[in-house]
PDB file with one MODEL, atoms N, CA, C and O in Angstrom:
MODEL        1
ATOM      1  N   MET A   1      68.964 188.071  69.673  1.00  0.00           N
ATOM      2  CA  MET A   1      68.289 189.236  69.265  1.00  0.00           C
ATOM      3  C   MET A   1      68.278 190.333  70.372  1.00  0.00           C
ATOM      4  O   MET A   1      68.486 191.516  70.104  1.00  0.00           O
ATOM      5  N   LYS A   2      68.030 189.887  71.603  1.00  0.00           N
ATOM      6  CA  LYS A   2      67.979 190.826  72.743  1.00  0.00           C
ATOM      7  C   LYS A   2      69.385 191.395  72.960  1.00  0.00           C
ATOM      8  O   LYS A   2      69.557 192.580  73.245  1.00  0.00           O
ATOM      9  N   GLN A   3      70.380 190.523  72.816  1.00  0.00           N
ATOM     10  CA  GLN A   3      71.773 191.084  72.970  1.00  0.00           C
ATOM     11  C   GLN A   3      72.037 192.172  71.956  1.00  0.00           C
ATOM     12  O   GLN A   3      72.620 193.188  72.335  1.00  0.00           O
ATOM     13  N   ASP A   4      71.654 192.043  70.689  1.00  0.00           N
ATOM     14  CA  ASP A   4      71.872 193.027  69.682  1.00  0.00           C
ATOM     15  C   ASP A   4      71.169 194.373  70.073  1.00  0.00           C
ATOM     16  O   ASP A   4      71.736 195.452  69.901  1.00  0.00           O
ATOM     17  N   ALA A   5      69.950 194.269  70.591  1.00  0.00           N
ATOM     18  CA  ALA A   5      69.226 195.514  70.979  1.00  0.00           C
ATOM     19  C   ALA A   5      69.947 196.124  72.131  1.00  0.00           C
ATOM     20  O   ALA A   5      70.061 197.347  72.211  1.00  0.00           O
ATOM     21  N   HIS A   6      70.442 195.304  73.036  1.00  0.00           N
ATOM     22  CA  HIS A   6      71.156 195.906  74.199  1.00  0.00           C
ATOM     23  C   HIS A   6      72.454 196.623  73.692  1.00  0.00           C
ATOM     24  O   HIS A   6      72.739 197.734  74.139  1.00  0.00           O
ATOM     25  N   LEU A   7      73.196 196.038  72.821  1.00  0.00           N
ATOM     26  CA  LEU A   7      74.415 196.661  72.270  1.00  0.00           C
ATOM     27  C   LEU A   7      74.107 197.909  71.572  1.00  0.00           C
ATOM     28  O   LEU A   7      74.837 198.893  71.690  1.00  0.00           O
ATOM     29  N   ALA A   8      72.992 197.903  70.808  1.00  0.00           N
ATOM     30  CA  ALA A   8      72.659 199.139  70.055  1.00  0.00           C
ATOM     31  C   ALA A   8      72.265 200.265  71.038  1.00  0.00           C
ATOM     32  O   ALA A   8      72.637 201.418  70.822  1.00  0.00           O
ATOM     33  N   ALA A   9      71.541 199.956  72.079  1.00  0.00           N
ATOM     34  CA  ALA A   9      71.164 200.931  73.003  1.00  0.00           C
ATOM     35  C   ALA A   9      72.381 201.533  73.727  1.00  0.00           C
ATOM     36  O   ALA A   9      72.365 202.704  74.105  1.00  0.00           O
ATOM     37  N   ALA A  10      73.429 200.724  73.915  1.00  0.00           N
ATOM     38  CA  ALA A  10      74.607 201.215  74.549  1.00  0.00           C
ATOM     39  C   ALA A  10      75.485 202.106  73.656  1.00  0.00           C
ATOM     40  O   ALA A  10      76.352 202.829  74.146  1.00  0.00           O
ATOM     41  N   GLU A  11      75.247 202.043  72.352  1.00  0.00           N
ATOM     42  CA  GLU A  11      76.045 202.825  71.449  1.00  0.00           C
ATOM     43  C   GLU A  11      75.412 204.182  71.197  1.00  0.00           C
ATOM     44  O   GLU A  11      74.192 204.324  71.109  1.00  0.00           O
ATOM     45  N   ASP A  12      76.296 205.182  71.083  1.00  0.00           N
ATOM     46  CA  ASP A  12      75.832 206.543  70.826  1.00  0.00           C
ATOM     47  C   ASP A  12      75.863 206.713  69.315  1.00  0.00           C
ATOM     48  O   ASP A  12      76.907 206.582  68.676  1.00  0.00           O
ATOM     49  N   TRP A  13      74.670 207.012  68.752  1.00  0.00           N
ATOM     50  CA  TRP A  13      74.601 207.142  67.246  1.00  0.00           C
ATOM     51  C   TRP A  13      75.416 208.288  66.759  1.00  0.00           C
ATOM     52  O   TRP A  13      75.896 208.254  65.626  1.00  0.00           O
ATOM     53  N   LYS A  14      75.596 209.290  67.547  1.00  0.00           N
ATOM     54  CA  LYS A  14      76.400 210.410  67.094  1.00  0.00           C
ATOM     55  C   LYS A  14      77.879 210.055  66.948  1.00  0.00           C
ATOM     56  O   LYS A  14      78.562 210.523  66.036  1.00  0.00           O
ATOM     57  N   VAL A  15      78.352 209.220  67.866  1.00  0.00           N
ATOM     58  CA  VAL A  15      79.742 208.734  67.756  1.00  0.00           C
ATOM     59  C   VAL A  15      79.877 207.829  66.550  1.00  0.00           C
ATOM     60  O   VAL A  15      80.889 207.897  65.853  1.00  0.00           O
ATOM     61  N   LEU A  16      78.895 206.983  66.276  1.00  0.00           N
ATOM     62  CA  LEU A  16      78.933 206.119  65.089  1.00  0.00           C
ATOM     63  C   LEU A  16      78.922 206.983  63.812  1.00  0.00           C
ATOM     64  O   LEU A  16      79.629 206.677  62.852  1.00  0.00           O
ATOM     65  N   TYR A  17      78.134 208.037  63.804  1.00  0.00           N
ATOM     66  CA  TYR A  17      78.059 208.908  62.687  1.00  0.00           C
ATOM     67  C   TYR A  17      79.408 209.559  62.433  1.00  0.00           C
ATOM     68  O   TYR A  17      79.841 209.641  61.283  1.00  0.00           O
ATOM     69  N   GLN A  18      80.055 210.006  63.438  1.00  0.00           N
ATOM     70  CA  GLN A  18      81.445 210.566  63.291  1.00  0.00           C
ATOM     71  C   GLN A  18      82.386 209.521  62.785  1.00  0.00           C
ATOM     72  O   GLN A  18      83.212 209.811  61.920  1.00  0.00           O
ATOM     73  N   GLU A  19      82.297 208.299  63.295  1.00  0.00           N
ATOM     74  CA  GLU A  19      83.145 207.217  62.845  1.00  0.00           C
ATOM     75  C   GLU A  19      82.939 206.929  61.351  1.00  0.00           C
ATOM     76  O   GLU A  19      83.889 206.701  60.601  1.00  0.00           O
ATOM     77  N   ALA A  20      81.707 206.948  60.964  1.00  0.00           N
ATOM     78  CA  ALA A  20      81.319 206.722  59.522  1.00  0.00           C
ATOM     79  C   ALA A  20      82.089 207.779  58.681  1.00  0.00           C
ATOM     80  O   ALA A  20      82.729 207.411  57.696  1.00  0.00           O
ATOM     81  N   PHE A  21      82.043 209.003  59.029  1.00  0.00           N
ATOM     82  CA  PHE A  21      82.738 210.023  58.200  1.00  0.00           C
ATOM     83  C   PHE A  21      84.239 209.879  58.315  1.00  0.00           C
ATOM     84  O   PHE A  21      84.951 210.137  57.345  1.00  0.00           O
ATOM     85  N   ARG A  22      84.748 209.472  59.477  1.00  0.00           N
ATOM     86  CA  ARG A  22      86.199 209.279  59.595  1.00  0.00           C
ATOM     87  C   ARG A  22      86.678 208.187  58.642  1.00  0.00           C
ATOM     88  O   ARG A  22      87.722 208.307  58.000  1.00  0.00           O
ATOM     89  N   LEU A  23      85.874 207.108  58.568  1.00  0.00           N
ATOM     90  CA  LEU A  23      86.297 205.938  57.836  1.00  0.00           C
ATOM     91  C   LEU A  23      85.921 205.963  56.329  1.00  0.00           C
ATOM     92  O   LEU A  23      86.635 205.415  55.490  1.00  0.00           O
ATOM     93  N   TYR A  24      84.759 206.626  56.012  1.00  0.00           N
ATOM     94  CA  TYR A  24      84.197 206.471  54.698  1.00  0.00           C
ATOM     95  C   TYR A  24      83.885 207.757  53.991  1.00  0.00           C
ATOM     96  O   TYR A  24      83.141 207.758  53.010  1.00  0.00           O
ATOM     97  N   ARG A  25      84.455 208.897  54.481  1.00  0.00           N
ATOM     98  CA  ARG A  25      84.150 210.202  53.901  1.00  0.00           C
ATOM     99  C   ARG A  25      84.481 210.212  52.368  1.00  0.00           C
ATOM    100  O   ARG A  25      83.635 210.654  51.589  1.00  0.00           O
ATOM    101  N   GLY A  26      85.638 209.758  51.925  1.00  0.00           N
ATOM    102  CA  GLY A  26      85.972 209.755  50.548  1.00  0.00           C
ATOM    103  C   GLY A  26      85.386 208.682  49.723  1.00  0.00           C
ATOM    104  O   GLY A  26      85.249 208.834  48.509  1.00  0.00           O
ATOM    105  N   LEU A  27      85.037 207.613  50.328  1.00  0.00           N
ATOM    106  CA  LEU A  27      84.525 206.422  49.627  1.00  0.00           C
ATOM    107  C   LEU A  27      83.015 206.417  49.443  1.00  0.00           C
ATOM    108  O   LEU A  27      82.529 206.125  48.350  1.00  0.00           O
ATOM    109  N   CYS A  28      82.289 206.726  50.464  1.00  0.00           N
ATOM    110  CA  CYS A  28      80.866 206.599  50.443  1.00  0.00           C
ATOM    111  C   CYS A  28      80.098 207.898  50.731  1.00  0.00           C
ATOM    112  O   CYS A  28      78.983 208.099  50.249  1.00  0.00           O
ATOM    113  N   LEU A  29      80.697 208.732  51.493  1.00  0.00           N
ATOM    114  CA  LEU A  29      79.955 209.921  52.021  1.00  0.00           C
ATOM    115  C   LEU A  29      80.531 211.182  51.408  1.00  0.00           C
ATOM    116  O   LEU A  29      80.438 212.245  52.021  1.00  0.00           O
ATOM    117  N   TRP A  30      81.143 211.108  50.179  1.00  0.00           N
ATOM    118  CA  TRP A  30      81.726 212.252  49.555  1.00  0.00           C
ATOM    119  C   TRP A  30      80.743 213.322  49.216  1.00  0.00           C
ATOM    120  O   TRP A  30      81.128 214.485  49.093  1.00  0.00           O
ATOM    121  N   ASN A  31      79.478 212.981  49.056  1.00  0.00           N
ATOM    122  CA  ASN A  31      78.457 213.959  48.629  1.00  0.00           C
ATOM    123  C   ASN A  31      77.632 214.447  49.822  1.00  0.00           C
ATOM    124  O   ASN A  31      76.618 215.113  49.612  1.00  0.00           O
ATOM    125  N   LEU A  32      78.012 214.153  51.035  1.00  0.00           N
ATOM    126  CA  LEU A  32      77.307 214.555  52.207  1.00  0.00           C
ATOM    127  C   LEU A  32      78.203 215.441  53.016  1.00  0.00           C
ATOM    128  O   LEU A  32      79.419 215.246  53.043  1.00  0.00           O
ATOM    129  N   ARG A  33      77.614 216.429  53.688  1.00  0.00           N
ATOM    130  CA  ARG A  33      78.397 217.306  54.528  1.00  0.00           C
ATOM    131  C   ARG A  33      78.241 216.705  55.964  1.00  0.00           C
ATOM    132  O   ARG A  33      77.144 216.363  56.406  1.00  0.00           O
ATOM    133  N   GLU A  34      79.386 216.602  56.648  1.00  0.00           N
ATOM    134  CA  GLU A  34      79.407 216.161  58.018  1.00  0.00           C
ATOM    135  C   GLU A  34      78.917 217.303  58.841  1.00  0.00           C
ATOM    136  O   GLU A  34      79.355 218.437  58.646  1.00  0.00           O
ATOM    137  N   LEU A  35      77.979 217.033  59.798  1.00  0.00           N
ATOM    138  CA  LEU A  35      77.389 218.001  60.675  1.00  0.00           C
ATOM    139  C   LEU A  35      78.048 217.835  62.020  1.00  0.00           C
ATOM    140  O   LEU A  35      78.309 216.711  62.449  1.00  0.00           O
ATOM    141  N   ALA A  36      78.331 218.972  62.716  1.00  0.00           N
ATOM    142  CA  ALA A  36      78.872 218.986  64.004  1.00  0.00           C
ATOM    143  C   ALA A  36      77.896 218.402  64.975  1.00  0.00           C
ATOM    144  O   ALA A  36      78.275 217.633  65.859  1.00  0.00           O
ATOM    145  N   ASP A  37      76.589 218.768  64.819  1.00  0.00           N
ATOM    146  CA  ASP A  37      75.541 218.315  65.652  1.00  0.00           C
ATOM    147  C   ASP A  37      74.471 217.665  64.776  1.00  0.00           C
ATOM    148  O   ASP A  37      73.479 218.331  64.480  1.00  0.00           O
ATOM    149  N   PRO A  38      74.599 216.463  64.358  1.00  0.00           N
ATOM    150  CA  PRO A  38      73.734 215.879  63.386  1.00  0.00           C
ATOM    151  C   PRO A  38      72.388 215.493  64.030  1.00  0.00           C
ATOM    152  O   PRO A  38      72.282 215.225  65.227  1.00  0.00           O
ATOM    153  N   THR A  39      71.395 215.484  63.175  1.00  0.00           N
ATOM    154  CA  THR A  39      70.019 215.069  63.590  1.00  0.00           C
ATOM    155  C   THR A  39      69.960 213.557  63.293  1.00  0.00           C
ATOM    156  O   THR A  39      70.773 213.027  62.536  1.00  0.00           O
ATOM    157  N   PRO A  40      69.005 212.900  63.892  1.00  0.00           N
ATOM    158  CA  PRO A  40      68.758 211.461  63.567  1.00  0.00           C
ATOM    159  C   PRO A  40      68.585 211.264  62.032  1.00  0.00           C
ATOM    160  O   PRO A  40      69.061 210.292  61.447  1.00  0.00           O
ATOM    161  N   GLY A  41      67.874 212.245  61.419  1.00  0.00           N
ATOM    162  CA  GLY A  41      67.668 212.101  59.948  1.00  0.00           C
ATOM    163  C   GLY A  41      68.917 212.161  59.132  1.00  0.00           C
ATOM    164  O   GLY A  41      69.080 211.440  58.147  1.00  0.00           O
ATOM    165  N   ALA A  42      69.831 213.060  59.568  1.00  0.00           N
ATOM    166  CA  ALA A  42      71.149 213.177  58.861  1.00  0.00           C
ATOM    167  C   ALA A  42      71.965 211.885  59.087  1.00  0.00           C
ATOM    168  O   ALA A  42      72.667 211.431  58.184  1.00  0.00           O
ATOM    169  N   ALA A  43      71.874 211.324  60.240  1.00  0.00           N
ATOM    170  CA  ALA A  43      72.617 210.047  60.465  1.00  0.00           C
ATOM    171  C   ALA A  43      72.023 208.884  59.694  1.00  0.00           C
ATOM    172  O   ALA A  43      72.743 207.993  59.244  1.00  0.00           O
ATOM    173  N   LEU A  44      70.707 208.896  59.545  1.00  0.00           N
ATOM    174  CA  LEU A  44      70.067 207.838  58.734  1.00  0.00           C
ATOM    175  C   LEU A  44      70.389 208.040  57.255  1.00  0.00           C
ATOM    176  O   LEU A  44      70.510 207.067  56.510  1.00  0.00           O
ATOM    177  N   SER A  45      70.524 209.238  56.843  1.00  0.00           N
ATOM    178  CA  SER A  45      70.905 209.523  55.450  1.00  0.00           C
ATOM    179  C   SER A  45      72.344 209.015  55.174  1.00  0.00           C
ATOM    180  O   SER A  45      72.636 208.442  54.124  1.00  0.00           O
ATOM    181  N   ALA A  46      73.187 209.245  56.130  1.00  0.00           N
ATOM    182  CA  ALA A  46      74.605 208.752  55.987  1.00  0.00           C
ATOM    183  C   ALA A  46      74.582 207.233  55.987  1.00  0.00           C
ATOM    184  O   ALA A  46      75.306 206.591  55.226  1.00  0.00           O
ATOM    185  N   ALA A  47      73.747 206.664  56.844  1.00  0.00           N
ATOM    186  CA  ALA A  47      73.706 205.219  56.895  1.00  0.00           C
ATOM    187  C   ALA A  47      73.190 204.585  55.570  1.00  0.00           C
ATOM    188  O   ALA A  47      73.658 203.521  55.164  1.00  0.00           O
ATOM    189  N   ARG A  48      72.257 205.231  54.934  1.00  0.00           N
ATOM    190  CA  ARG A  48      71.764 204.823  53.681  1.00  0.00           C
ATOM    191  C   ARG A  48      72.823 204.863  52.646  1.00  0.00           C
ATOM    192  O   ARG A  48      72.950 203.935  51.847  1.00  0.00           O
ATOM    193  N   GLN A  49      73.586 205.909  52.634  1.00  0.00           N
ATOM    194  CA  GLN A  49      74.758 205.983  51.693  1.00  0.00           C
ATOM    195  C   GLN A  49      75.790 204.865  51.920  1.00  0.00           C
ATOM    196  O   GLN A  49      76.282 204.240  50.981  1.00  0.00           O
ATOM    197  N   LEU A  50      76.100 204.639  53.226  1.00  0.00           N
ATOM    198  CA  LEU A  50      76.981 203.532  53.563  1.00  0.00           C
ATOM    199  C   LEU A  50      76.477 202.193  53.000  1.00  0.00           C
ATOM    200  O   LEU A  50      77.277 201.421  52.471  1.00  0.00           O
ATOM    201  N   ARG A  51      75.134 201.892  53.104  1.00  0.00           N
ATOM    202  CA  ARG A  51      74.605 200.692  52.563  1.00  0.00           C
ATOM    203  C   ARG A  51      74.766 200.575  51.081  1.00  0.00           C
ATOM    204  O   ARG A  51      75.148 199.523  50.568  1.00  0.00           O
ATOM    205  N   TYR A  52      74.467 201.682  50.364  1.00  0.00           N
ATOM    206  CA  TYR A  52      74.483 201.645  48.917  1.00  0.00           C
ATOM    207  C   TYR A  52      75.839 201.750  48.280  1.00  0.00           C
ATOM    208  O   TYR A  52      76.065 201.158  47.225  1.00  0.00           O
ATOM    209  N   GLU A  53      76.726 202.458  48.864  1.00  0.00           N
ATOM    210  CA  GLU A  53      78.003 202.733  48.273  1.00  0.00           C
ATOM    211  C   GLU A  53      79.186 202.019  48.890  1.00  0.00           C
ATOM    212  O   GLU A  53      80.274 202.020  48.314  1.00  0.00           O
ATOM    213  N   GLY A  54      79.003 201.429  50.014  1.00  0.00           N
ATOM    214  CA  GLY A  54      80.119 200.871  50.768  1.00  0.00           C
ATOM    215  C   GLY A  54      80.216 199.362  50.622  1.00  0.00           C
ATOM    216  O   GLY A  54      79.431 198.689  49.954  1.00  0.00           O
ATOM    217  N   ASP A  55      81.281 198.881  51.328  1.00  0.00           N
ATOM    218  CA  ASP A  55      81.527 197.447  51.359  1.00  0.00           C
ATOM    219  C   ASP A  55      80.793 196.826  52.527  1.00  0.00           C
ATOM    220  O   ASP A  55      79.932 197.479  53.116  1.00  0.00           O
ATOM    221  N   MET A  56      81.099 195.591  52.886  1.00  0.00           N
ATOM    222  CA  MET A  56      80.319 194.924  53.905  1.00  0.00           C
ATOM    223  C   MET A  56      80.568 195.546  55.270  1.00  0.00           C
ATOM    224  O   MET A  56      79.653 195.558  56.094  1.00  0.00           O
ATOM    225  N   ALA A  57      81.742 196.057  55.549  1.00  0.00           N
ATOM    226  CA  ALA A  57      82.019 196.713  56.848  1.00  0.00           C
ATOM    227  C   ALA A  57      81.234 198.035  56.945  1.00  0.00           C
ATOM    228  O   ALA A  57      80.783 198.419  58.024  1.00  0.00           O
ATOM    229  N   ALA A  58      81.084 198.710  55.823  1.00  0.00           N
ATOM    230  CA  ALA A  58      80.307 199.975  55.795  1.00  0.00           C
ATOM    231  C   ALA A  58      78.846 199.587  56.058  1.00  0.00           C
ATOM    232  O   ALA A  58      78.158 200.297  56.792  1.00  0.00           O
ATOM    233  N   ARG A  59      78.372 198.531  55.509  1.00  0.00           N
ATOM    234  CA  ARG A  59      76.958 198.067  55.718  1.00  0.00           C
ATOM    235  C   ARG A  59      76.723 197.758  57.217  1.00  0.00           C
ATOM    236  O   ARG A  59      75.700 198.123  57.796  1.00  0.00           O
ATOM    237  N   TRP A  60      77.715 197.073  57.812  1.00  0.00           N
ATOM    238  CA  TRP A  60      77.537 196.747  59.260  1.00  0.00           C
ATOM    239  C   TRP A  60      77.489 198.094  60.078  1.00  0.00           C
ATOM    240  O   TRP A  60      76.690 198.210  61.007  1.00  0.00           O
ATOM    241  N   LEU A  61      78.296 199.049  59.749  1.00  0.00           N
ATOM    242  CA  LEU A  61      78.337 200.300  60.434  1.00  0.00           C
ATOM    243  C   LEU A  61      77.008 201.008  60.225  1.00  0.00           C
ATOM    244  O   LEU A  61      76.489 201.619  61.159  1.00  0.00           O
ATOM    245  N   ALA A  62      76.442 200.942  59.021  1.00  0.00           N
ATOM    246  CA  ALA A  62      75.073 201.462  58.832  1.00  0.00           C
ATOM    247  C   ALA A  62      74.087 200.834  59.625  1.00  0.00           C
ATOM    248  O   ALA A  62      73.229 201.547  60.145  1.00  0.00           O
ATOM    249  N   GLU A  63      74.072 199.537  59.810  1.00  0.00           N
ATOM    250  CA  GLU A  63      73.164 198.790  60.635  1.00  0.00           C
ATOM    251  C   GLU A  63      73.257 199.264  62.124  1.00  0.00           C
ATOM    252  O   GLU A  63      72.243 199.468  62.791  1.00  0.00           O
ATOM    253  N   ARG A  64      74.491 199.423  62.597  1.00  0.00           N
ATOM    254  CA  ARG A  64      74.772 199.895  63.934  1.00  0.00           C
ATOM    255  C   ARG A  64      74.123 201.288  64.208  1.00  0.00           C
ATOM    256  O   ARG A  64      73.480 201.524  65.231  1.00  0.00           O
ATOM    257  N   ILE A  65      74.342 202.175  63.224  1.00  0.00           N
ATOM    258  CA  ILE A  65      73.763 203.535  63.316  1.00  0.00           C
ATOM    259  C   ILE A  65      72.249 203.402  63.384  1.00  0.00           C
ATOM    260  O   ILE A  65      71.639 204.007  64.266  1.00  0.00           O
ATOM    261  N   GLU A  66      71.637 202.672  62.535  1.00  0.00           N
ATOM    262  CA  GLU A  66      70.246 202.545  62.453  1.00  0.00           C
ATOM    263  C   GLU A  66      69.641 201.971  63.790  1.00  0.00           C
ATOM    264  O   GLU A  66      68.628 202.452  64.297  1.00  0.00           O
ATOM    265  N   ARG A  67      70.306 200.948  64.303  1.00  0.00           N
ATOM    266  CA  ARG A  67      69.806 200.316  65.526  1.00  0.00           C
ATOM    267  C   ARG A  67      69.994 201.277  66.694  1.00  0.00           C
ATOM    268  O   ARG A  67      69.113 201.366  67.548  1.00  0.00           O
ATOM    269  N   ALA A  68      71.097 201.990  66.760  1.00  0.00           N
ATOM    270  CA  ALA A  68      71.282 202.987  67.851  1.00  0.00           C
ATOM    271  C   ALA A  68      70.306 204.098  67.805  1.00  0.00           C
ATOM    272  O   ALA A  68      69.892 204.578  68.860  1.00  0.00           O
ATOM    273  N   ILE A  69      69.913 204.537  66.661  1.00  0.00           N
ATOM    274  CA  ILE A  69      68.911 205.628  66.529  1.00  0.00           C
ATOM    275  C   ILE A  69      67.531 205.119  67.002  1.00  0.00           C
ATOM    276  O   ILE A  69      66.835 205.779  67.774  1.00  0.00           O
ATOM    277  N   HIS A  70      67.170 203.927  66.511  1.00  0.00           N
ATOM    278  CA  HIS A  70      65.864 203.409  66.838  1.00  0.00           C
ATOM    279  C   HIS A  70      65.790 203.005  68.290  1.00  0.00           C
ATOM    280  O   HIS A  70      64.698 202.964  68.857  1.00  0.00           O
ATOM    281  N   ALA A  71      66.935 202.699  68.921  1.00  0.00           N
ATOM    282  CA  ALA A  71      66.901 202.390  70.393  1.00  0.00           C
ATOM    283  C   ALA A  71      66.891 203.602  71.296  1.00  0.00           C
ATOM    284  O   ALA A  71      66.539 203.514  72.472  1.00  0.00           O
ATOM    285  N   ALA A  72      67.273 204.715  70.746  1.00  0.00           N
ATOM    286  CA  ALA A  72      67.348 205.982  71.537  1.00  0.00           C
ATOM    287  C   ALA A  72      66.020 206.599  71.756  1.00  0.00           C
ATOM    288  O   ALA A  72      65.924 207.648  72.392  1.00  0.00           O
TER     289      ALA A  72
ENDMDL
END
């Protein structure tokens, strides 16, 4: 558990947000606009879409985004 928290703290949630749009724009995030300077709320909204609309890899990315935001 501590290792997961450490990894999340080391990850930049904005980079993960951009990665989500790069990988899942057409599949899961088609109804969201990618922001150049996203807020934590916008990133959490994207993470929610990844969870509901995506596959298991999208869900893992959503969890990484959420952990990184909560660690920041």
